[in-house]
């Protein structure tokens, strides 16, 4: 945890706050404790929650001071781990403390485990702002940092957006330490690397990059580090912002980096050879790189029988097709190609549409837009009402619209099926991408019918093949053709067949099973 | 930016096979059964197809070997090293024009067939224009991306075609295939010539071998790539004969699509599957057209060094469009097809000559 | 972006807006006038005038247009479906003109993509000035039609048949269409004659038969067949039993009943399938055919007091049924060979396919010219296999 202090970026911010040029040499602490303290108070503007506790230790009554920020610190810790040992230890001390004071205090007195010696003003400020306590000793150029962070954070709960039937029910929380602990518990491997970065000029946030050394491809790792280090913005609001900064292309609606609240998804990805980025303060972890095939996968697939998993994936693929193309197909069939509809159905539809004033195109757009509105509203409303609005609202409004003669019943069915299909993905960002696609396809279909749909489909594919996520083409393993990887894309082969990690990630260690 | 690049942006042998197959499978198959039924009697057209196939495979292997000689550089540079620069420019220029005409042919074919089967009143010009725009969009991306599109569309087209052939089992009258072997050799040769026209497209080996990881595998990959369409053509032809009888087959405009019209899919859910079939077929025609444009642009770009790729795309597209709208009716269009086919022979001939020159100059190891 | 790029982009967007504003082919599905059936008759009245003028007679085309709201399955409650269809007739000189004229009369453009049946009156087809192939040309060339549309020849007035009432079906064309598929239950009607099949036969220059439809009491009857010669001219109607024999000879029997008598009582044979095998021999200009028919099925009705569980009774019944089939077939052969001299059985094609006769000979001399078909010897052999006996053995004992 105290490693956080060791990044260069931290220095410049503090220097700027101190009215100095960033990246100039850090100011060392002076021996005079009072001037040190005054410096700190001046830079931070003496906020109310910055507490300074003076006391003396030892027989010679060496003045020492503790500095910490009230709202960030676990006061019990400070009291029991810092003050108590200091005061108790030196109750009856008789020796001279001055020259080896710091060393002695660190080695013999403090019971806290998180201890570090500081030498510059920047480091001190960083420590305090991180929630730790700094102990100044009068006459010493060094200060001691003691870990004491303790703020309230949410407990570990089941992730709301990604519930599955079988599997662990733990989800990430906002506190980065807890999140890392969730990962470490699952991958107890010395090769697990957690690299820390501090990003953001005005609001520094901690970002970690996690990967498994020996599995992840070095090139991807270096590329990811390069991208994170090149970030130069004021504030990273959440992992979503980082995701956009780290993505290869901002023009594509498709997610190039996945996000998840589930630790098991992250660890599964790490062991495949992917990397993960987590931001302090955001429960969503990023997983990169991502190709199209990842959107169809869910960790649940691996907890179940392969047959069931394969069928579920096929169902998801079907759902993807329905969610993107069904309204467009509806428009194309009903407006352009009546011959394609079986005769009886055609007559029935024609009969049903007799009283409807709008052409199928307008109808489709109206209903789809209404559904989007309902969806957004459902998210914002308080829980009990939100659920109801979603389902009941849709049906009731649909019924009413049909009764009023604005839309035909078939349209309502189409829209409902599309909506259900779009909810069945494990990846929310992918579902969003499909929503955008759906409207584009509807536009294409309303102009050129089936021809428009196929041209639109071709355009999407062109987009795919030119898109790259951290150097990996988005359409892998369909193109370039890696037949080996197909064992885990739509088909989920029985576990004994999943011998190798996905070739598309070019991992260093290819084998998963039977390493002998 | 020097990102780390994942891949060397090269294709493997099986991707070259798919590329060659995608290029060959295009508009030709839609009319070939009718043409063959006109020149050969009964069902003997399959012999013509096989003859043409054997010829095409041989040429493809030769071209593959030739392309292996300049796997690192471009066609133009290598030709320039074999013969003088003006001659090289002429040869490359002819090839560029050939591919541009190919592109125009494909666009016009799509416009014609879509107008017949998918649309009623939409002007053919707009259909063609939309298609051209998408092809241009594809060509302005990366070259390797274009080849990946082949890999993505090819399985779909194959599956749909095989489904079609599979379901047509119920409407085929196998007795109509008899009698066998009644055509004389001369007419078979004429049929073979017509078939070879439908198999042109394997010249793409010359240009895409350069992008392979192991160019030595090119000839074999190309051979397999030619065999697949040949098999497909034979199957479609035989099934068309069995479904329509040879006499009716001569009279049907686009037999493959009419076959889709006839097919009964059990369950009677889809009645007129030809729209779906043709819509999927558009994918493979798109592949052919985008490769044609890509090669034309590549060739032009290698002669004229200045400018970026997108400039050439923007320059060639309008020219191709104007050419494709020139023929006034289907008959003139067929004439254009003949011109292109003969030009194809010319390009193959030129390349083989160059191969000979390379052999003479001792450039083959 | 540089300024010219900006302008180019804006221009492109405008262009797209212009292009997208015209969707030429968008037609609302309820604006279509679905045509389910077409009937072609000859216009009788102006016969003399056109004969004098030497022009082709006029034809009356009747389109059966559907009213979708009358067909709505499971619509709102309280709305009673009105009439599901209406027929509209127009007299013109050619089919194309018919369509044009019809389009001017109806409120919705006629739309043929769901056309199911085409009925041609035998009067219209018999007339030498109206070419059968000509009439069909429109239906074959137009992309809206499928090659699956059924063509039937009507005995008498075709228009009338488009108005038959049916209890089960919503509109007459549906009634006719589903009746067409009943050849699986009877051997006295021809299997469906799709327009594609008719086109192929015309191009092959062989004689062929098409399903016949006639009015029968309150409904329709599809027994019998219409015989056309190799120049696609209508020759005559074949009766039900002649059609039955023809079906056996062509191997087109998919079901039906063969009835014969045994010991003065009637026994019935329920056919499941029948195949035929042709063996042909040629000696110069003499042709000898042996058609071997093999039928399989169940006993439909047995006579009383016959123990069908005995092998001897089965054999006896099989022989009787076989005799009946042979009789039926021979009657047909006589009619086709002697009366009409048209080979609708496909024997000529068989010769060509097995290289016993060249194409030229077939087209010139088989039915025309030297009329080799009429002089050929055709022998029929039948074998019946009774596979199942039904649920009971005897309905009464001695």
PDB file of N, CA and C in Angstrom, chain B residues 41-42 115-123 126 129-130 133 171 173 175-182 243-245 247-249 251-252 258 261-262 264 271-272 274 308 311, chain C residues 4-5 12 15-16 18-20 22-27 32 109 112-114 140 142-148 192 194 196 199-201 203-204 349-350 352-355 359:
ATOM      1  N   UNK B  41     -25.398 -31.409 -74.914  1.00  0.00           N
ATOM      2  CA  UNK B  41     -26.690 -32.095 -74.863  1.00  0.00           C
ATOM      3  C   UNK B  41     -26.827 -32.800 -73.540  1.00  0.00           C
ATOM      4  N   UNK B  42     -28.041 -33.003 -73.175  1.00  0.00           N
ATOM      5  CA  UNK B  42     -28.340 -33.752 -71.955  1.00  0.00           C
ATOM      6  C   UNK B  42     -27.506 -33.191 -70.810  1.00  0.00           C
ATOM      7  N   UNK B 115     -32.305  -6.066 -59.576  1.00  0.00           N
ATOM      8  CA  UNK B 115     -33.470  -5.419 -60.146  1.00  0.00           C
ATOM      9  C   UNK B 115     -34.517  -6.460 -60.512  1.00  0.00           C
ATOM     10  N   UNK B 116     -34.033  -7.618 -61.015  1.00  0.00           N
ATOM     11  CA  UNK B 116     -34.980  -8.646 -61.418  1.00  0.00           C
ATOM     12  C   UNK B 116     -35.622  -9.325 -60.225  1.00  0.00           C
ATOM     13  N   UNK B 117     -34.811  -9.658 -59.244  1.00  0.00           N
ATOM     14  CA  UNK B 117     -35.322 -10.527 -58.201  1.00  0.00           C
ATOM     15  C   UNK B 117     -35.684  -9.841 -56.910  1.00  0.00           C
ATOM     16  N   UNK B 118     -35.045  -8.732 -56.620  1.00  0.00           N
ATOM     17  CA  UNK B 118     -35.325  -8.142 -55.313  1.00  0.00           C
ATOM     18  C   UNK B 118     -36.179  -6.891 -55.414  1.00  0.00           C
ATOM     19  N   UNK B 119     -36.032  -6.172 -56.500  1.00  0.00           N
ATOM     20  CA  UNK B 119     -36.708  -4.895 -56.565  1.00  0.00           C
ATOM     21  C   UNK B 119     -37.638  -4.840 -57.744  1.00  0.00           C
ATOM     22  N   UNK B 120     -38.470  -3.854 -57.741  1.00  0.00           N
ATOM     23  CA  UNK B 120     -39.351  -3.680 -58.870  1.00  0.00           C
ATOM     24  C   UNK B 120     -39.103  -2.347 -59.561  1.00  0.00           C
ATOM     25  N   UNK B 121     -39.137  -1.298 -58.774  1.00  0.00           N
ATOM     26  CA  UNK B 121     -39.091  -0.004 -59.419  1.00  0.00           C
ATOM     27  C   UNK B 121     -37.807   0.772 -59.127  1.00  0.00           C
ATOM     28  N   UNK B 122     -37.040   0.286 -58.173  1.00  0.00           N
ATOM     29  CA  UNK B 122     -35.823   1.023 -57.850  1.00  0.00           C
ATOM     30  C   UNK B 122     -34.889   1.019 -59.048  1.00  0.00           C
ATOM     31  N   UNK B 123     -34.350   2.182 -59.414  1.00  0.00           N
ATOM     32  CA  UNK B 123     -33.484   2.209 -60.595  1.00  0.00           C
ATOM     33  C   UNK B 123     -32.226   1.402 -60.362  1.00  0.00           C
ATOM     34  N   UNK B 126     -29.060   3.096 -58.804  1.00  0.00           N
ATOM     35  CA  UNK B 126     -28.862   3.281 -57.374  1.00  0.00           C
ATOM     36  C   UNK B 126     -28.426   2.012 -56.697  1.00  0.00           C
ATOM     37  N   UNK B 129     -24.882   1.785 -57.382  1.00  0.00           N
ATOM     38  CA  UNK B 129     -24.110   2.805 -56.677  1.00  0.00           C
ATOM     39  C   UNK B 129     -23.901   2.437 -55.224  1.00  0.00           C
ATOM     40  N   UNK B 130     -24.976   1.957 -54.593  1.00  0.00           N
ATOM     41  CA  UNK B 130     -24.850   1.559 -53.193  1.00  0.00           C
ATOM     42  C   UNK B 130     -23.798   0.476 -53.044  1.00  0.00           C
ATOM     43  N   UNK B 133     -20.342   1.847 -53.365  1.00  0.00           N
ATOM     44  CA  UNK B 133     -19.889   2.583 -52.189  1.00  0.00           C
ATOM     45  C   UNK B 133     -19.392   1.644 -51.105  1.00  0.00           C
ATOM     46  N   UNK B 171     -36.930 -32.116 -55.449  1.00  0.00           N
ATOM     47  CA  UNK B 171     -37.497 -31.689 -56.721  1.00  0.00           C
ATOM     48  C   UNK B 171     -36.681 -32.170 -57.902  1.00  0.00           C
ATOM     49  N   UNK B 173     -35.361 -34.701 -60.596  1.00  0.00           N
ATOM     50  CA  UNK B 173     -35.784 -35.919 -61.252  1.00  0.00           C
ATOM     51  C   UNK B 173     -34.530 -36.518 -61.882  1.00  0.00           C
ATOM     52  N   UNK B 175     -33.816 -39.088 -63.371  1.00  0.00           N
ATOM     53  CA  UNK B 175     -33.866 -39.726 -64.684  1.00  0.00           C
ATOM     54  C   UNK B 175     -33.605 -38.726 -65.791  1.00  0.00           C
ATOM     55  N   UNK B 176     -33.861 -37.460 -65.521  1.00  0.00           N
ATOM     56  CA  UNK B 176     -33.656 -36.473 -66.568  1.00  0.00           C
ATOM     57  C   UNK B 176     -32.195 -36.268 -66.906  1.00  0.00           C
ATOM     58  N   UNK B 177     -31.323 -36.815 -66.073  1.00  0.00           N
ATOM     59  CA  UNK B 177     -29.911 -36.637 -66.373  1.00  0.00           C
ATOM     60  C   UNK B 177     -29.474 -37.547 -67.518  1.00  0.00           C
ATOM     61  N   UNK B 178     -30.282 -38.596 -67.742  1.00  0.00           N
ATOM     62  CA  UNK B 178     -29.908 -39.488 -68.845  1.00  0.00           C
ATOM     63  C   UNK B 178     -30.259 -38.834 -70.150  1.00  0.00           C
ATOM     64  N   UNK B 179     -29.778 -39.184 -71.238  1.00  0.00           N
ATOM     65  CA  UNK B 179     -28.673 -40.099 -71.477  1.00  0.00           C
ATOM     66  C   UNK B 179     -27.324 -39.461 -71.184  1.00  0.00           C
ATOM     67  N   UNK B 180     -26.347 -40.258 -70.917  1.00  0.00           N
ATOM     68  CA  UNK B 180     -25.018 -39.745 -70.647  1.00  0.00           C
ATOM     69  C   UNK B 180     -24.158 -39.831 -71.894  1.00  0.00           C
ATOM     70  N   UNK B 181     -23.182 -38.980 -71.944  1.00  0.00           N
ATOM     71  CA  UNK B 181     -22.150 -39.050 -72.984  1.00  0.00           C
ATOM     72  C   UNK B 181     -22.727 -39.027 -74.393  1.00  0.00           C
ATOM     73  N   UNK B 182     -23.567 -38.093 -74.649  1.00  0.00           N
ATOM     74  CA  UNK B 182     -24.078 -38.027 -76.014  1.00  0.00           C
ATOM     75  C   UNK B 182     -23.499 -36.872 -76.814  1.00  0.00           C
ATOM     76  N   UNK B 243     -33.537 -30.753 -62.190  1.00  0.00           N
ATOM     77  CA  UNK B 243     -34.759 -30.073 -61.799  1.00  0.00           C
ATOM     78  C   UNK B 243     -35.511 -29.532 -62.993  1.00  0.00           C
ATOM     79  N   UNK B 244     -34.784 -28.955 -63.936  1.00  0.00           N
ATOM     80  CA  UNK B 244     -35.465 -28.247 -65.001  1.00  0.00           C
ATOM     81  C   UNK B 244     -35.517 -28.988 -66.318  1.00  0.00           C
ATOM     82  N   UNK B 245     -34.809 -30.068 -66.457  1.00  0.00           N
ATOM     83  CA  UNK B 245     -34.587 -30.757 -67.745  1.00  0.00           C
ATOM     84  C   UNK B 245     -33.754 -29.864 -68.650  1.00  0.00           C
ATOM     85  N   UNK B 247     -33.879 -29.018 -71.647  1.00  0.00           N
ATOM     86  CA  UNK B 247     -34.505 -28.103 -72.592  1.00  0.00           C
ATOM     87  C   UNK B 247     -35.002 -26.845 -71.911  1.00  0.00           C
ATOM     88  N   UNK B 248     -35.615 -27.042 -70.753  1.00  0.00           N
ATOM     89  CA  UNK B 248     -36.099 -25.855 -70.051  1.00  0.00           C
ATOM     90  C   UNK B 248     -34.927 -25.033 -69.516  1.00  0.00           C
ATOM     91  N   UNK B 249     -33.857 -25.727 -69.174  1.00  0.00           N
ATOM     92  CA  UNK B 249     -32.724 -25.027 -68.587  1.00  0.00           C
ATOM     93  C   UNK B 249     -32.161 -23.990 -69.544  1.00  0.00           C
ATOM     94  N   UNK B 251     -33.741 -22.152 -71.336  1.00  0.00           N
ATOM     95  CA  UNK B 251     -34.611 -20.991 -71.447  1.00  0.00           C
ATOM     96  C   UNK B 251     -34.685 -20.181 -70.173  1.00  0.00           C
ATOM     97  N   UNK B 252     -34.070 -20.654 -69.115  1.00  0.00           N
ATOM     98  CA  UNK B 252     -34.223 -19.951 -67.837  1.00  0.00           C
ATOM     99  C   UNK B 252     -33.077 -18.973 -67.654  1.00  0.00           C
ATOM    100  N   UNK B 258     -33.395 -19.496 -59.891  1.00  0.00           N
ATOM    101  CA  UNK B 258     -34.685 -20.145 -60.080  1.00  0.00           C
ATOM    102  C   UNK B 258     -34.747 -21.445 -59.301  1.00  0.00           C
ATOM    103  N   UNK B 261     -35.837 -20.700 -56.107  1.00  0.00           N
ATOM    104  CA  UNK B 261     -37.272 -20.425 -56.101  1.00  0.00           C
ATOM    105  C   UNK B 261     -38.058 -21.709 -55.956  1.00  0.00           C
ATOM    106  N   UNK B 262     -37.532 -22.765 -56.575  1.00  0.00           N
ATOM    107  CA  UNK B 262     -38.275 -24.015 -56.613  1.00  0.00           C
ATOM    108  C   UNK B 262     -38.187 -24.787 -55.323  1.00  0.00           C
ATOM    109  N   UNK B 264     -38.207 -26.585 -51.974  1.00  0.00           N
ATOM    110  CA  UNK B 264     -39.178 -26.601 -50.898  1.00  0.00           C
ATOM    111  C   UNK B 264     -38.457 -26.914 -49.606  1.00  0.00           C
ATOM    112  N   UNK B 271     -41.423 -19.507 -48.342  1.00  0.00           N
ATOM    113  CA  UNK B 271     -41.927 -19.928 -49.624  1.00  0.00           C
ATOM    114  C   UNK B 271     -40.991 -19.581 -50.737  1.00  0.00           C
ATOM    115  N   UNK B 272     -40.547 -18.363 -50.755  1.00  0.00           N
ATOM    116  CA  UNK B 272     -39.721 -17.984 -51.879  1.00  0.00           C
ATOM    117  C   UNK B 272     -38.328 -17.745 -51.342  1.00  0.00           C
ATOM    118  N   UNK B 274     -35.652 -17.625 -52.869  1.00  0.00           N
ATOM    119  CA  UNK B 274     -34.606 -17.098 -53.751  1.00  0.00           C
ATOM    120  C   UNK B 274     -34.151 -15.728 -53.300  1.00  0.00           C
ATOM    121  N   UNK B 308      -1.857   8.667 -51.804  1.00  0.00           N
ATOM    122  CA  UNK B 308      -2.219   7.620 -50.861  1.00  0.00           C
ATOM    123  C   UNK B 308      -3.223   6.685 -51.507  1.00  0.00           C
ATOM    124  N   UNK B 311      -6.699   7.851 -52.401  1.00  0.00           N
ATOM    125  CA  UNK B 311      -6.865   8.649 -53.618  1.00  0.00           C
ATOM    126  C   UNK B 311      -7.175   7.771 -54.803  1.00  0.00           C
TER     127      UNK B 311
ATOM    128  N   UNK C   4     -11.564  21.648 -47.364  1.00  0.00           N
ATOM    129  CA  UNK C   4     -12.211  20.997 -48.499  1.00  0.00           C
ATOM    130  C   UNK C   4     -12.773  19.652 -48.077  1.00  0.00           C
ATOM    131  N   UNK C   5     -12.127  19.050 -47.110  1.00  0.00           N
ATOM    132  CA  UNK C   5     -12.679  17.787 -46.628  1.00  0.00           C
ATOM    133  C   UNK C   5     -14.011  18.006 -45.949  1.00  0.00           C
ATOM    134  N   UNK C  12     -21.463  15.033 -49.211  1.00  0.00           N
ATOM    135  CA  UNK C  12     -21.807  13.618 -49.232  1.00  0.00           C
ATOM    136  C   UNK C  12     -23.054  13.345 -48.425  1.00  0.00           C
ATOM    137  N   UNK C  15     -25.997  14.405 -50.327  1.00  0.00           N
ATOM    138  CA  UNK C  15     -26.280  13.459 -51.401  1.00  0.00           C
ATOM    139  C   UNK C  15     -27.026  12.247 -50.867  1.00  0.00           C
ATOM    140  N   UNK C  16     -26.565  11.791 -49.723  1.00  0.00           N
ATOM    141  CA  UNK C  16     -27.223  10.630 -49.136  1.00  0.00           C
ATOM    142  C   UNK C  16     -28.658  10.943 -48.776  1.00  0.00           C
ATOM    143  N   UNK C  18     -30.582  12.979 -50.239  1.00  0.00           N
ATOM    144  CA  UNK C  18     -31.382  12.961 -51.461  1.00  0.00           C
ATOM    145  C   UNK C  18     -31.688  11.532 -51.878  1.00  0.00           C
ATOM    146  N   UNK C  19     -30.650  10.690 -51.833  1.00  0.00           N
ATOM    147  CA  UNK C  19     -30.842   9.319 -52.264  1.00  0.00           C
ATOM    148  C   UNK C  19     -31.853   8.606 -51.385  1.00  0.00           C
ATOM    149  N   UNK C  20     -31.696   8.841 -50.089  1.00  0.00           N
ATOM    150  CA  UNK C  20     -32.521   8.068 -49.162  1.00  0.00           C
ATOM    151  C   UNK C  20     -33.964   8.535 -49.163  1.00  0.00           C
ATOM    152  N   UNK C  22     -35.978   8.804 -51.516  1.00  0.00           N
ATOM    153  CA  UNK C  22     -36.874   8.118 -52.443  1.00  0.00           C
ATOM    154  C   UNK C  22     -36.720   6.619 -52.268  1.00  0.00           C
ATOM    155  N   UNK C  23     -37.641   6.019 -51.609  1.00  0.00           N
ATOM    156  CA  UNK C  23     -37.600   4.572 -51.486  1.00  0.00           C
ATOM    157  C   UNK C  23     -38.616   4.047 -52.472  1.00  0.00           C
ATOM    158  N   UNK C  24     -38.126   3.632 -53.600  1.00  0.00           N
ATOM    159  CA  UNK C  24     -39.037   3.396 -54.697  1.00  0.00           C
ATOM    160  C   UNK C  24     -39.935   2.187 -54.477  1.00  0.00           C
ATOM    161  N   UNK C  25     -39.376   1.219 -53.811  1.00  0.00           N
ATOM    162  CA  UNK C  25     -40.100  -0.034 -53.803  1.00  0.00           C
ATOM    163  C   UNK C  25     -40.913  -0.284 -52.564  1.00  0.00           C
ATOM    164  N   UNK C  26     -41.066   0.750 -51.782  1.00  0.00           N
ATOM    165  CA  UNK C  26     -41.792   0.519 -50.541  1.00  0.00           C
ATOM    166  C   UNK C  26     -43.280   0.542 -50.794  1.00  0.00           C
ATOM    167  N   UNK C  27     -43.883  -0.592 -50.583  1.00  0.00           N
ATOM    168  CA  UNK C  27     -45.336  -0.660 -50.744  1.00  0.00           C
ATOM    169  C   UNK C  27     -45.900  -1.271 -49.486  1.00  0.00           C
ATOM    170  N   UNK C  32     -51.532  -4.041 -51.194  1.00  0.00           N
ATOM    171  CA  UNK C  32     -51.392  -5.001 -52.280  1.00  0.00           C
ATOM    172  C   UNK C  32     -52.710  -5.674 -52.551  1.00  0.00           C
ATOM    173  N   UNK C 109     -53.147  -2.519 -56.638  1.00  0.00           N
ATOM    174  CA  UNK C 109     -52.456  -3.146 -57.767  1.00  0.00           C
ATOM    175  C   UNK C 109     -52.427  -4.647 -57.594  1.00  0.00           C
ATOM    176  N   UNK C 112     -49.038 -10.734 -57.700  1.00  0.00           N
ATOM    177  CA  UNK C 112     -49.123 -12.147 -58.023  1.00  0.00           C
ATOM    178  C   UNK C 112     -48.231 -13.047 -57.195  1.00  0.00           C
ATOM    179  N   UNK C 113     -47.545 -12.506 -56.213  1.00  0.00           N
ATOM    180  CA  UNK C 113     -46.552 -13.366 -55.568  1.00  0.00           C
ATOM    181  C   UNK C 113     -47.170 -14.508 -54.793  1.00  0.00           C
ATOM    182  N   UNK C 114     -48.452 -14.406 -54.498  1.00  0.00           N
ATOM    183  CA  UNK C 114     -49.054 -15.537 -53.797  1.00  0.00           C
ATOM    184  C   UNK C 114     -50.076 -16.255 -54.640  1.00  0.00           C
ATOM    185  N   UNK C 140     -44.903 -17.259 -66.854  1.00  0.00           N
ATOM    186  CA  UNK C 140     -43.568 -17.801 -66.645  1.00  0.00           C
ATOM    187  C   UNK C 140     -42.519 -16.703 -66.586  1.00  0.00           C
ATOM    188  N   UNK C 142     -42.860 -13.356 -65.844  1.00  0.00           N
ATOM    189  CA  UNK C 142     -42.955 -12.369 -64.789  1.00  0.00           C
ATOM    190  C   UNK C 142     -42.309 -12.890 -63.524  1.00  0.00           C
ATOM    191  N   UNK C 143     -41.493 -12.058 -62.933  1.00  0.00           N
ATOM    192  CA  UNK C 143     -40.743 -12.533 -61.773  1.00  0.00           C
ATOM    193  C   UNK C 143     -41.600 -12.773 -60.564  1.00  0.00           C
ATOM    194  N   UNK C 144     -42.775 -12.148 -60.531  1.00  0.00           N
ATOM    195  CA  UNK C 144     -43.573 -12.305 -59.317  1.00  0.00           C
ATOM    196  C   UNK C 144     -44.059 -13.729 -59.147  1.00  0.00           C
ATOM    197  N   UNK C 145     -44.238 -14.431 -60.255  1.00  0.00           N
ATOM    198  CA  UNK C 145     -44.792 -15.774 -60.114  1.00  0.00           C
ATOM    199  C   UNK C 145     -43.704 -16.766 -59.774  1.00  0.00           C
ATOM    200  N   UNK C 146     -44.164 -17.827 -59.189  1.00  0.00           N
ATOM    201  CA  UNK C 146     -43.217 -18.913 -58.959  1.00  0.00           C
ATOM    202  C   UNK C 146     -43.485 -19.997 -59.995  1.00  0.00           C
ATOM    203  N   UNK C 147     -42.572 -20.912 -60.115  1.00  0.00           N
ATOM    204  CA  UNK C 147     -42.808 -22.024 -61.027  1.00  0.00           C
ATOM    205  C   UNK C 147     -43.676 -23.084 -60.360  1.00  0.00           C
ATOM    206  N   UNK C 148     -44.118 -22.752 -59.177  1.00  0.00           N
ATOM    207  CA  UNK C 148     -44.882 -23.696 -58.392  1.00  0.00           C
ATOM    208  C   UNK C 148     -46.378 -23.576 -58.571  1.00  0.00           C
ATOM    209  N   UNK C 192     -50.056 -33.033 -59.130  1.00  0.00           N
ATOM    210  CA  UNK C 192     -50.130 -31.615 -59.416  1.00  0.00           C
ATOM    211  C   UNK C 192     -49.330 -31.253 -60.655  1.00  0.00           C
ATOM    212  N   UNK C 194     -47.522 -28.379 -61.967  1.00  0.00           N
ATOM    213  CA  UNK C 194     -46.996 -27.058 -61.727  1.00  0.00           C
ATOM    214  C   UNK C 194     -46.694 -26.414 -63.057  1.00  0.00           C
ATOM    215  N   UNK C 196     -44.141 -24.923 -63.848  1.00  0.00           N
ATOM    216  CA  UNK C 196     -42.761 -25.240 -64.224  1.00  0.00           C
ATOM    217  C   UNK C 196     -42.708 -26.555 -64.978  1.00  0.00           C
ATOM    218  N   UNK C 199     -44.051 -26.103 -68.407  1.00  0.00           N
ATOM    219  CA  UNK C 199     -43.060 -25.433 -69.251  1.00  0.00           C
ATOM    220  C   UNK C 199     -42.043 -26.425 -69.770  1.00  0.00           C
ATOM    221  N   UNK C 200     -41.610 -27.313 -68.845  1.00  0.00           N
ATOM    222  CA  UNK C 200     -40.598 -28.287 -69.270  1.00  0.00           C
ATOM    223  C   UNK C 200     -41.153 -29.224 -70.330  1.00  0.00           C
ATOM    224  N   UNK C 201     -42.409 -29.650 -70.129  1.00  0.00           N
ATOM    225  CA  UNK C 201     -42.971 -30.578 -71.110  1.00  0.00           C
ATOM    226  C   UNK C 201     -43.121 -29.898 -72.466  1.00  0.00           C
ATOM    227  N   UNK C 203     -41.310 -27.602 -73.686  1.00  0.00           N
ATOM    228  CA  UNK C 203     -40.012 -27.472 -74.335  1.00  0.00           C
ATOM    229  C   UNK C 203     -39.475 -28.808 -74.801  1.00  0.00           C
ATOM    230  N   UNK C 204     -39.923 -29.851 -74.150  1.00  0.00           N
ATOM    231  CA  UNK C 204     -39.418 -31.166 -74.548  1.00  0.00           C
ATOM    232  C   UNK C 204     -40.097 -31.677 -75.794  1.00  0.00           C
ATOM    233  N   UNK C 349     -39.519 -40.791 -74.289  1.00  0.00           N
ATOM    234  CA  UNK C 349     -38.411 -40.234 -73.520  1.00  0.00           C
ATOM    235  C   UNK C 349     -37.527 -41.351 -73.004  1.00  0.00           C
ATOM    236  N   UNK C 350     -38.165 -42.430 -72.609  1.00  0.00           N
ATOM    237  CA  UNK C 350     -37.381 -43.556 -72.099  1.00  0.00           C
ATOM    238  C   UNK C 350     -36.430 -44.067 -73.173  1.00  0.00           C
ATOM    239  N   UNK C 352     -35.217 -42.352 -75.648  1.00  0.00           N
ATOM    240  CA  UNK C 352     -34.130 -41.382 -75.842  1.00  0.00           C
ATOM    241  C   UNK C 352     -33.121 -41.475 -74.720  1.00  0.00           C
ATOM    242  N   UNK C 353     -33.613 -41.600 -73.492  1.00  0.00           N
ATOM    243  CA  UNK C 353     -32.680 -41.591 -72.369  1.00  0.00           C
ATOM    244  C   UNK C 353     -31.827 -42.835 -72.332  1.00  0.00           C
ATOM    245  N   UNK C 354     -32.336 -43.903 -72.921  1.00  0.00           N
ATOM    246  CA  UNK C 354     -31.521 -45.114 -72.927  1.00  0.00           C
ATOM    247  C   UNK C 354     -30.910 -45.378 -74.268  1.00  0.00           C
ATOM    248  N   UNK C 355     -30.821 -44.346 -75.028  1.00  0.00           N
ATOM    249  CA  UNK C 355     -30.095 -44.335 -76.293  1.00  0.00           C
ATOM    250  C   UNK C 355     -30.629 -45.339 -77.292  1.00  0.00           C
ATOM    251  N   UNK C 359     -32.678 -38.011 -80.733  1.00  0.00           N
ATOM    252  CA  UNK C 359     -33.590 -36.925 -80.458  1.00  0.00           C
ATOM    253  C   UNK C 359     -34.393 -36.549 -81.700  1.00  0.00           C
TER     254      UNK C 359
END
